[in-house]
Coordinates of C-alpha atoms in Angstrom, one line a residue:
M276 CA -65.1 -15.2 0.1
T277 CA -63.3 -12.1 1.2
D278 CA -62.7 -9.0 -0.9
N279 CA -59.1 -8.7 0.2
F280 CA -57.7 -9.7 -3.1
D281 CA -55.1 -7.8 -5.1
F282 CA -55.6 -8.2 -8.8
R283 CA -52.3 -6.7 -9.9
E284 CA -50.4 -8.3 -12.7
V285 CA -47.5 -10.4 -11.3
T286 CA -44.3 -10.6 -13.2
D287 CA -42.1 -13.6 -13.4
D288 CA -39.4 -12.3 -11.1
E289 CA -41.9 -11.3 -8.4
K290 CA -42.6 -13.7 -5.5
V291 CA -46.1 -14.1 -4.1
D292 CA -46.7 -15.3 -0.5
I293 CA -50.0 -17.0 -0.1
V294 CA -51.4 -17.2 3.4
D295 CA -54.0 -19.9 3.9
S296 CA -54.7 -20.0 7.6
P297 CA -53.5 -18.6 10.9
T298 CA -51.4 -21.7 11.4
S299 CA -49.5 -20.9 8.2
Q300 CA -49.1 -17.3 9.6
T301 CA -47.6 -18.7 12.7
D302 CA -45.4 -21.0 10.6
S303 CA -44.3 -18.1 8.5
G304 CA -43.7 -16.1 11.6
S305 CA -41.5 -18.9 12.9
G306 CA -39.7 -19.0 9.6
D307 CA -39.2 -15.2 9.8
S308 CA -37.8 -15.7 13.3
Q309 CA -35.5 -18.4 12.0
S310 CA -34.4 -16.3 9.1
S311 CA -33.8 -13.4 11.5
E312 CA -31.8 -15.7 13.8
S313 CA -29.8 -16.9 10.8
G314 CA -29.4 -13.3 9.7
S315 CA -28.2 -12.4 13.2
A316 CA -25.8 -15.3 13.1
E317 CA -24.5 -14.2 9.8
S318 CA -24.1 -10.7 11.0
S319 CA -22.4 -11.9 14.1
S320 CA -20.0 -14.0 12.0
A321 CA -19.5 -11.1 9.7
N322 CA -18.7 -8.9 12.7
E323 CA -16.2 -11.5 13.9
E324 CA -14.6 -11.5 10.5
K325 CA -14.4 -7.7 10.6
Q326 CA -12.4 -7.8 13.8
P327 CA -8.9 -6.4 13.3
E328 CA -6.2 -8.9 12.5
Y329 CA -3.4 -7.1 14.1
E330 CA -3.0 -5.9 17.7
D331 CA -3.2 -2.2 18.5
V332 CA 0.1 -0.6 19.3
C333 CA 0.4 2.4 21.6
F334 CA 1.5 5.4 19.6
V335 CA 3.5 6.8 22.6
C336 CA 5.3 3.8 24.2
R337 CA 5.0 1.4 21.3
R338 CA 3.7 -1.5 23.4
P339 CA 1.2 -3.9 21.8
E340 CA -2.2 -4.5 23.2
S341 CA -1.3 -7.8 24.7
K342 CA 1.2 -6.0 27.0
A343 CA -0.3 -2.5 27.5
G344 CA -3.9 -3.5 27.9
K345 CA -7.0 -1.9 26.3
M346 CA -6.3 1.1 24.1
F347 CA -8.0 4.4 23.6
H348 CA -8.7 5.1 19.9
M349 CA -8.0 8.6 18.7
P350 CA -8.5 10.2 15.3
N351 CA -6.3 9.1 12.4
N352 CA -6.1 5.5 13.7
I353 CA -3.9 6.5 16.6
C354 CA -4.1 4.3 19.7
V355 CA -2.9 5.3 23.2
C356 CA -2.7 2.9 26.1
S357 CA -4.1 3.7 29.5
D358 CA -0.7 4.3 31.2
C359 CA 0.3 6.9 28.6
M360 CA -3.1 8.5 28.7
H361 CA -2.8 9.0 32.5
K362 CA 0.7 10.3 32.1
T363 CA -0.4 12.7 29.4
M364 CA -3.3 14.0 31.6
D365 CA -0.9 14.4 34.5
A366 CA 1.4 16.6 32.4
V367 CA -1.3 18.8 30.8
S368 CA -4.0 19.1 33.4
Q369 CA -4.7 19.1 37.1
F370 CA -8.5 18.5 36.7
D371 CA -10.3 15.4 37.7
Y372 CA -10.1 13.3 34.5
Q373 CA -10.6 9.9 36.2
G374 CA -14.2 9.9 35.4
L375 CA -13.5 10.4 31.7
L376 CA -11.0 7.5 31.5
N377 CA -13.2 5.1 33.5
N378 CA -16.4 5.9 31.7
P379 CA -16.5 4.1 28.3
N380 CA -19.6 6.0 27.2
L381 CA -17.9 9.3 27.5
M382 CA -14.9 8.0 25.5
N383 CA -17.2 6.7 22.8
E384 CA -18.9 10.1 22.5
L385 CA -15.5 11.7 22.3
N386 CA -14.4 9.4 19.5
K387 CA -17.6 10.1 17.6
N388 CA -17.2 13.9 17.9
T389 CA -13.6 13.9 17.0
G390 CA -13.9 11.5 14.1
G391 CA -14.9 14.4 11.8
F392 CA -11.7 16.4 12.1
P393 CA -10.1 16.9 8.7
N394 CA -6.8 15.2 8.0
I395 CA -3.8 17.4 7.3
G396 CA -2.9 17.1 3.7
F397 CA -4.2 17.5 0.2
F398 CA -6.3 14.3 0.2
N399 CA -7.7 11.9 2.7
M400 CA -5.2 9.1 3.3
D401 CA -7.9 6.9 4.7
D402 CA -8.9 6.0 1.1
F403 CA -5.6 4.3 0.5
K404 CA -5.8 1.5 3.1
N405 CA -4.7 -1.7 1.3
G406 CA -3.4 -5.0 2.4
N407 CA -0.8 -5.0 5.2
F408 CA -0.2 -1.2 4.8
N409 CA -2.1 1.3 6.8
F410 CA -1.8 4.7 5.0
G411 CA -4.5 6.3 7.2
G412 CA -2.2 7.3 10.0
G413 CA -1.0 5.6 13.1
I414 CA 1.4 2.7 13.1
P415 CA 1.6 0.6 9.9
N416 CA 0.6 -3.1 10.1
T417 CA 4.2 -4.1 9.2
Q418 CA 5.1 -3.0 12.8
K419 CA 2.1 -4.8 14.4
I420 CA 1.8 -8.3 15.8
K421 CA -1.0 -10.6 14.6
K422 CA -3.6 -11.4 17.2
K423 CA -3.8 -14.9 18.6
S424 CA -6.9 -16.7 17.8
E425 CA -9.2 -17.2 20.8
S426 CA -10.3 -20.7 19.6
T427 CA -8.3 -23.8 20.4
V428 CA -5.0 -23.5 18.7
K429 CA -4.2 -26.5 16.5
P430 CA -0.7 -27.9 16.7
A431 CA 1.5 -26.5 14.0
F432 CA 2.8 -29.9 13.1
D433 CA 1.3 -33.4 13.2
I434 CA 3.8 -36.1 13.8
K435 CA 2.0 -38.3 11.2
N436 CA 2.3 -35.6 8.5
I437 CA 6.0 -34.9 8.9
P438 CA 7.8 -36.4 5.8
A439 CA 10.3 -39.2 6.6
P440 CA 14.0 -38.5 6.0
H441 CA 14.2 -40.5 2.8
K442 CA 11.2 -38.5 1.4
I443 CA 12.9 -35.2 2.3
K444 CA 16.2 -36.4 0.7
A445 CA 14.3 -37.5 -2.4
K446 CA 12.8 -34.1 -2.8
L447 CA 16.1 -32.4 -2.3
D448 CA 17.6 -34.7 -5.0
E449 CA 15.2 -33.1 -7.6
F450 CA 16.8 -29.7 -7.1
V451 CA 20.3 -30.2 -5.7
I452 CA 22.9 -32.3 -7.4
G453 CA 25.3 -34.3 -5.3
Q454 CA 26.0 -33.6 -1.7
D455 CA 24.4 -36.9 -0.6
Q456 CA 25.9 -36.9 2.8
A457 CA 24.9 -33.3 3.5
K458 CA 21.3 -34.0 2.3
K459 CA 21.1 -37.1 4.5
V460 CA 22.4 -35.2 7.6
M461 CA 20.0 -32.3 7.1
S462 CA 17.0 -34.6 6.4
V463 CA 17.5 -36.6 9.6
A464 CA 18.2 -33.4 11.7
V465 CA 15.1 -31.6 10.4
Y466 CA 12.9 -34.7 10.9
N467 CA 14.1 -35.1 14.5
H468 CA 13.7 -31.4 15.1
Y469 CA 10.0 -31.3 14.0
K470 CA 9.3 -34.5 15.8
R471 CA 10.5 -32.7 18.9
V472 CA 8.2 -29.8 18.1
A473 CA 5.2 -32.0 17.4
T474 CA 5.5 -34.1 20.5
D475 CA 6.4 -31.0 22.7
T476 CA 8.3 -33.4 25.0
M477 CA 5.2 -35.2 26.3
D478 CA 7.2 -37.2 28.9
D479 CA 10.1 -36.5 31.3
I480 CA 12.7 -37.0 28.6
E481 CA 13.5 -33.6 27.1
I482 CA 14.9 -33.7 23.6
E483 CA 17.6 -31.2 22.9
K484 CA 17.6 -29.0 19.8
S485 CA 19.7 -30.1 16.8
N486 CA 21.2 -26.9 15.3
I487 CA 23.4 -27.5 12.2
L488 CA 26.7 -26.0 11.1
L489 CA 27.3 -26.2 7.3
L490 CA 30.8 -26.0 6.0
G491 CA 31.7 -25.9 2.3
P492 CA 33.4 -23.9 -0.4
T493 CA 31.6 -21.1 -2.1
G494 CA 29.1 -22.1 -4.7
S495 CA 28.6 -25.6 -3.3
G496 CA 24.9 -25.2 -2.5
K497 CA 24.7 -24.3 1.2
T498 CA 22.0 -21.5 0.8
Y499 CA 20.2 -23.4 -2.0
L500 CA 19.9 -26.5 0.2
V501 CA 18.2 -24.5 3.0
K502 CA 15.9 -22.6 0.6
T503 CA 14.7 -25.9 -0.9
L504 CA 14.3 -27.5 2.5
A505 CA 12.1 -24.6 3.8
K506 CA 10.0 -24.7 0.6
L507 CA 9.5 -28.4 1.1
L508 CA 8.4 -28.1 4.7
D509 CA 6.3 -25.0 4.1
V510 CA 7.6 -23.2 7.2
P511 CA 8.8 -19.6 7.5
L512 CA 12.5 -19.1 6.6
A513 CA 14.7 -16.2 7.3
I514 CA 18.2 -15.8 5.7
A515 CA 20.4 -13.5 7.6
D516 CA 24.0 -12.3 7.1
A517 CA 26.4 -12.5 10.0
T518 CA 28.7 -9.8 8.6
S519 CA 26.2 -7.1 9.5
L520 CA 25.8 -8.2 13.1
T521 CA 27.6 -6.2 15.8
E522 CA 27.6 -5.9 19.6
A523 CA 24.7 -4.1 21.2
G524 CA 25.2 -0.3 21.1
Y525 CA 27.3 -0.2 18.0
I526 CA 26.4 0.7 14.4
G527 CA 25.0 -2.3 12.7
D528 CA 22.3 -4.9 13.2
D529 CA 21.6 -6.3 16.7
I530 CA 21.6 -10.0 17.2
E531 CA 17.8 -9.9 17.7
S532 CA 17.4 -8.7 14.1
V533 CA 17.9 -12.3 13.0
V534 CA 14.7 -13.3 14.7
S535 CA 13.0 -10.1 13.5
K536 CA 13.5 -11.2 9.9
L537 CA 11.9 -14.5 10.6
L538 CA 9.0 -12.7 12.3
A539 CA 8.5 -10.6 9.2
A540 CA 8.6 -13.7 7.0
A541 CA 5.9 -15.3 9.1
G542 CA 3.6 -12.3 8.7
N543 CA 4.3 -11.0 12.2
D544 CA 2.7 -14.2 13.6
V545 CA 4.6 -15.1 16.7
E546 CA 3.3 -18.7 16.7
K547 CA 4.5 -19.4 13.2
T548 CA 7.8 -17.7 14.0
E549 CA 8.5 -20.0 16.9
H550 CA 8.5 -23.0 14.5
G551 CA 10.5 -21.6 11.7
I552 CA 14.0 -21.9 10.3
I553 CA 16.8 -19.3 10.5
F554 CA 19.8 -19.6 8.2
I555 CA 22.7 -17.5 9.2
D556 CA 25.2 -17.2 6.3
E557 CA 28.8 -16.1 6.4
I558 CA 29.1 -17.4 10.0
D559 CA 32.9 -17.6 9.6
K560 CA 33.1 -13.8 9.5
I561 CA 32.3 -13.5 13.2
A562 CA 35.4 -15.4 14.3
K563 CA 37.7 -13.9 16.8
K564 CA 40.0 -11.3 15.3
K565 CA 43.7 -12.1 15.7
N566 CA 46.4 -9.5 16.4
T567 CA 44.1 -6.5 16.6
T568 CA 44.3 -3.6 19.0
S569 CA 40.8 -2.3 18.4
R570 CA 37.7 -3.5 20.2
D571 CA 36.2 -6.6 18.5
V572 CA 32.6 -5.6 18.2
S573 CA 31.7 -7.9 15.3
G574 CA 33.6 -11.1 16.3
E575 CA 33.7 -12.8 19.6
S576 CA 31.2 -10.5 21.2
V577 CA 28.6 -11.5 18.6
Q578 CA 29.3 -15.2 19.3
Q579 CA 28.7 -14.5 23.0
G580 CA 25.4 -12.7 22.3
M581 CA 24.1 -15.6 20.1
L582 CA 24.5 -18.2 22.8
K583 CA 21.1 -17.8 24.3
L584 CA 19.6 -17.3 20.9
L585 CA 20.8 -20.7 19.7
E586 CA 20.0 -22.5 22.9
G587 CA 16.5 -21.2 23.3
S588 CA 15.2 -18.3 25.4
N589 CA 12.6 -15.5 25.3
M590 CA 13.9 -12.7 23.1
E591 CA 12.6 -9.1 22.9
V592 CA 12.5 -8.8 19.1
P593 CA 11.9 -5.5 17.3
V594 CA 8.9 -5.7 14.9
G595 CA 9.6 -4.3 11.5
A596 CA 13.1 -3.0 12.2
G597 CA 16.6 -4.2 12.5
S598 CA 17.5 -2.7 15.9
K599 CA 15.8 -1.8 19.1
N600 CA 14.8 1.8 19.7
A601 CA 12.1 3.8 21.4
M602 CA 10.0 4.1 18.2
V603 CA 9.8 0.4 17.4
P604 CA 7.4 -2.1 19.1
L605 CA 8.8 -5.2 20.6
A606 CA 7.5 -8.7 20.6
T607 CA 8.5 -11.6 22.8
V608 CA 9.6 -14.7 20.8
N609 CA 10.7 -18.0 22.3
T610 CA 13.6 -19.4 20.2
R611 CA 13.4 -22.9 21.8
N612 CA 11.7 -24.5 18.8
I613 CA 13.4 -22.4 16.1
L614 CA 15.9 -24.5 14.0
F615 CA 19.2 -22.6 13.4
I616 CA 21.4 -23.5 10.5
C617 CA 24.7 -21.7 10.2
G618 CA 26.8 -21.8 7.1
G619 CA 30.2 -20.5 6.0
A620 CA 33.0 -21.1 3.6
F621 CA 35.8 -20.9 6.2
P622 CA 38.5 -20.1 3.6
D623 CA 41.5 -20.3 5.9
L624 CA 40.4 -23.5 7.6
E625 CA 42.2 -25.7 5.1
E626 CA 45.6 -24.4 6.3
I627 CA 44.7 -25.3 9.9
I628 CA 43.6 -28.8 8.9
T629 CA 46.7 -29.3 6.8
Q630 CA 49.0 -28.3 9.7
R631 CA 47.3 -30.7 12.0
L632 CA 47.5 -33.6 9.5
N633 CA 51.1 -32.9 8.7
K634 CA 52.1 -33.1 12.4
Q635 CA 52.1 -36.9 12.0
T636 CA 55.4 -38.6 11.7
S637 CA 57.4 -37.6 8.6
I638 CA 60.1 -40.2 9.1
G639 CA 59.9 -43.9 8.4
F640 CA 58.0 -46.2 6.1
D641 CA 54.6 -44.8 7.1
A642 CA 55.5 -41.2 6.7
D643 CA 53.2 -38.9 4.8
L644 CA 54.5 -36.4 2.2
K645 CA 54.1 -32.8 3.1
D646 CA 52.3 -31.9 -0.1
K647 CA 49.8 -34.8 0.3
Y648 CA 46.9 -32.6 1.3
E649 CA 47.7 -29.5 -0.8
D650 CA 45.5 -30.4 -3.8
D651 CA 42.7 -32.2 -1.9
P652 CA 39.4 -30.5 -2.9
N653 CA 37.6 -32.2 0.0
L654 CA 40.0 -31.3 2.7
L655 CA 37.2 -29.8 4.8
T656 CA 35.7 -33.3 5.4
N657 CA 38.6 -33.9 7.9
V658 CA 37.5 -30.9 10.1
T659 CA 37.3 -31.3 13.9
V660 CA 36.0 -29.1 16.6
D661 CA 39.6 -28.2 17.6
D662 CA 40.2 -26.9 14.1
L663 CA 37.2 -24.6 14.3
K664 CA 38.5 -23.4 17.7
K665 CA 41.8 -22.4 16.2
F666 CA 39.9 -20.7 13.4
G667 CA 38.4 -18.4 15.9
M668 CA 35.0 -19.9 17.0
I669 CA 34.6 -20.1 20.8
P670 CA 33.8 -23.4 22.4
E671 CA 30.4 -22.3 23.8
F672 CA 29.2 -21.4 20.3
L673 CA 30.3 -24.7 18.8
G674 CA 28.7 -26.6 21.7
R675 CA 25.3 -25.2 20.6
L676 CA 25.8 -26.4 17.0
P677 CA 26.1 -30.2 17.6
I678 CA 25.7 -31.3 14.0
I679 CA 28.7 -30.3 11.8
C680 CA 28.1 -31.1 8.1
T681 CA 30.6 -30.6 5.3
L682 CA 29.7 -30.1 1.7
Q683 CA 32.0 -31.4 -1.0
A684 CA 33.6 -29.3 -3.7
L685 CA 31.9 -29.5 -7.1
T686 CA 33.6 -31.7 -9.6
K687 CA 33.4 -31.4 -13.4
E688 CA 30.8 -34.2 -13.6
M689 CA 28.7 -32.5 -10.9
L690 CA 28.8 -29.2 -12.8
I691 CA 27.6 -30.8 -16.0
K692 CA 24.7 -32.4 -14.1
I693 CA 23.9 -29.0 -12.5
L694 CA 23.6 -27.5 -16.0
K695 CA 20.9 -29.9 -17.3
E696 CA 19.4 -32.2 -14.6
P697 CA 17.6 -30.1 -11.8
K698 CA 14.0 -28.9 -12.3
N699 CA 15.1 -25.3 -12.8
A700 CA 18.4 -26.0 -14.5
I701 CA 20.2 -23.1 -16.2
L702 CA 19.9 -24.7 -19.6
K703 CA 16.2 -25.2 -19.2
Q704 CA 15.8 -21.6 -18.3
Y705 CA 17.5 -20.5 -21.6
Q706 CA 15.6 -23.0 -23.6
K707 CA 12.4 -21.6 -22.2
L708 CA 13.4 -18.1 -23.1
L709 CA 14.1 -19.1 -26.7
A710 CA 11.0 -21.2 -26.9
L711 CA 9.0 -18.0 -26.4
D712 CA 10.5 -17.0 -29.8
E713 CA 9.7 -20.5 -31.1
V714 CA 13.3 -21.4 -31.5
D715 CA 14.8 -24.7 -30.2
L716 CA 18.1 -24.4 -28.2
E717 CA 20.4 -27.4 -27.8
F718 CA 23.8 -27.9 -26.2
D719 CA 25.9 -30.9 -27.3
D720 CA 28.0 -32.8 -24.8
G721 CA 31.2 -31.1 -25.8
A722 CA 29.8 -27.7 -25.1
L723 CA 28.7 -28.8 -21.6
E724 CA 32.2 -30.1 -20.9
A725 CA 33.8 -26.9 -22.1
I726 CA 31.5 -24.8 -19.8
A727 CA 32.2 -27.0 -16.8
E728 CA 36.0 -26.7 -17.5
K729 CA 35.8 -22.9 -17.6
A730 CA 33.8 -22.9 -14.3
M731 CA 36.4 -25.1 -12.6
E732 CA 39.1 -22.5 -13.6
K733 CA 37.1 -19.7 -11.9
D734 CA 36.9 -21.7 -8.7
T735 CA 33.6 -20.1 -7.6
G736 CA 31.4 -23.2 -7.7
A737 CA 28.0 -23.3 -9.4
R738 CA 27.9 -19.5 -9.5
A739 CA 30.4 -19.5 -12.3
L740 CA 28.1 -21.4 -14.6
R741 CA 25.5 -18.7 -15.2
A742 CA 28.2 -16.1 -15.7
I743 CA 29.8 -18.2 -18.4
I744 CA 26.5 -19.0 -20.2
E745 CA 25.4 -15.3 -20.0
E746 CA 28.6 -14.4 -21.8
F747 CA 28.2 -16.8 -24.7
M748 CA 24.4 -16.4 -25.0
L749 CA 24.5 -12.6 -25.4
D750 CA 25.1 -12.5 -29.1
I751 CA 22.6 -15.4 -29.7
M752 CA 19.8 -13.7 -27.7
Y753 CA 20.6 -10.5 -29.6
E754 CA 20.6 -11.9 -33.2
I755 CA 17.8 -14.4 -33.1
P756 CA 14.9 -11.9 -33.0
K757 CA 16.2 -10.3 -36.2
D758 CA 15.5 -13.4 -38.4
E759 CA 12.2 -15.2 -38.2
N760 CA 13.5 -18.1 -40.3
I761 CA 15.8 -19.5 -37.5
G762 CA 14.3 -22.7 -36.1
R763 CA 17.1 -24.3 -34.1
V764 CA 20.4 -23.2 -32.5
T765 CA 23.0 -25.7 -31.4
I766 CA 25.8 -24.7 -29.1
T767 CA 29.0 -26.6 -29.7
R768 CA 32.4 -26.9 -28.0
D769 CA 34.1 -24.9 -30.8
Y770 CA 31.7 -22.0 -30.1
I771 CA 32.5 -22.1 -26.4
E772 CA 36.2 -22.1 -27.1
G773 CA 35.9 -19.3 -29.7
K774 CA 36.8 -21.4 -32.7
A775 CA 33.5 -21.4 -34.6
S776 CA 30.0 -20.1 -34.6
P777 CA 26.9 -21.9 -33.3
L778 CA 25.0 -24.2 -35.7
I779 CA 21.9 -22.5 -37.0
E780 CA 19.1 -24.5 -38.7
I781 CA 16.5 -22.6 -40.9
R782 CA 12.9 -23.1 -40.1
G783 CA 11.4 -25.9 -42.3
D784 CA 7.9 -27.2 -42.9
Q785 CA 8.0 -29.3 -39.9
V786 CA 8.7 -26.3 -37.7
Q787 CA 5.6 -24.2 -36.8
K788 CA 5.6 -20.7 -38.2
K789 CA 6.3 -17.8 -35.9
L790 CA 3.4 -16.0 -34.4
P791 CA 3.0 -12.3 -35.4
Q792 CA 4.7 -10.0 -33.0
F793 CA 2.7 -7.4 -31.2
N794 CA 3.2 -3.9 -32.6
T795 CA 3.9 -1.8 -29.5
E796 CA 4.4 1.5 -31.4
A797 CA 0.9 1.2 -33.0
A798 CA -0.6 0.3 -29.6
T799 CA 0.9 3.2 -27.8
S800 CA -0.2 5.6 -30.5
L801 CA -3.8 4.7 -30.1

């Protein structure tokens, strides 16, 4: 026996390693080596995870790391590219600084020594780094581009996982009432577009892009269709307004700002951006101006500038800004696989269509009456490319929007369905609000018809429904919290027409008692 024993008292939490023989020592040594290897692997993986997610941007020329090359890191998170560093050295010094720039060890020592300079301010801004914002100086992450992963990039879309057109339409039916033809056209167009993206034209047959032009009166659901579609496909979506676009060099947004919004929606990830959807609303506002003596900087010139954007080309897009300038980094985005959907109400297009249809013979047995098309709510379904040309859209622009889809005007029956059938219907929203006060809200059929009739008079589509309900629900939402005994409120047609009050039922035994309200005054006084 040996006397090398330690007779200490061992606690339950303490581990004891018993060594029996040299072989066990070697085994334990190998285990230590394995643990050290695993620890090194974990540390290496941790170091990989700690790598910056965004590319460095030169503080002088605003070029990203992928274009400017390796950066020199200065205090306060400021990065300067090699070209700007050389130019700066040329401007301020005539000494031999090539050895400093080409020697990484000297630069590392410089960064270590200059890291302790105090920041100018009352507190250290480095403590407020959070999320996508970089408050520690330099360029914020909202103006940086995400780095591309060095590993094999998986395809963004698998052709087997793309939902079929009937499944896309079935999902749209849950949120959008009516517009069956428009939903069918958009489902097929989106399905074909992402099949094209997934296959990436594997053979010699190149599939062209299917951009969409949506026509329909205001409030018919153009924007809501696109929002629902993008949510269903889980792809980045950017909604831009064509009224703010102007020709390059004038006050307003440049054409590239449309893609810049999509880049921001994709988290500054260029790969995700190149497979997204851009919806340009109010496209009818960039039509050619008629009988004007001033320069048309927001009409035909914007259509000319959007030609390459719609067709597919490499665009220099400002990152985190609406226009190009010297202080904004630029990213190169290929718009070849971006689906463009343009929408507009085209308010004066009905007159052009009516004139074309009335040019038919007006004499004889087959003659049409001149007022035949005046009260037709779905007159836009007869639109042709020639009508859009007369409206002010140039032929080159229309040629890059091969799919023209017309939305129907909302009828009284469709407005009633919009009130109660969609997943997030307006009535369901107000019922949820009153359910928080443990009060049931009901609308009878006569009240729904009265609301739809008033919405038809306003002629603003589904947008009028919420305005009408807000008006009639104001007094109810104000009075109900006063009385805890109210259990159910029923809205009738007479109340909508101003002839009577809503029906109020007092809370009975079958209705659960109200929960005690939280006393905010007592809580704030503590």
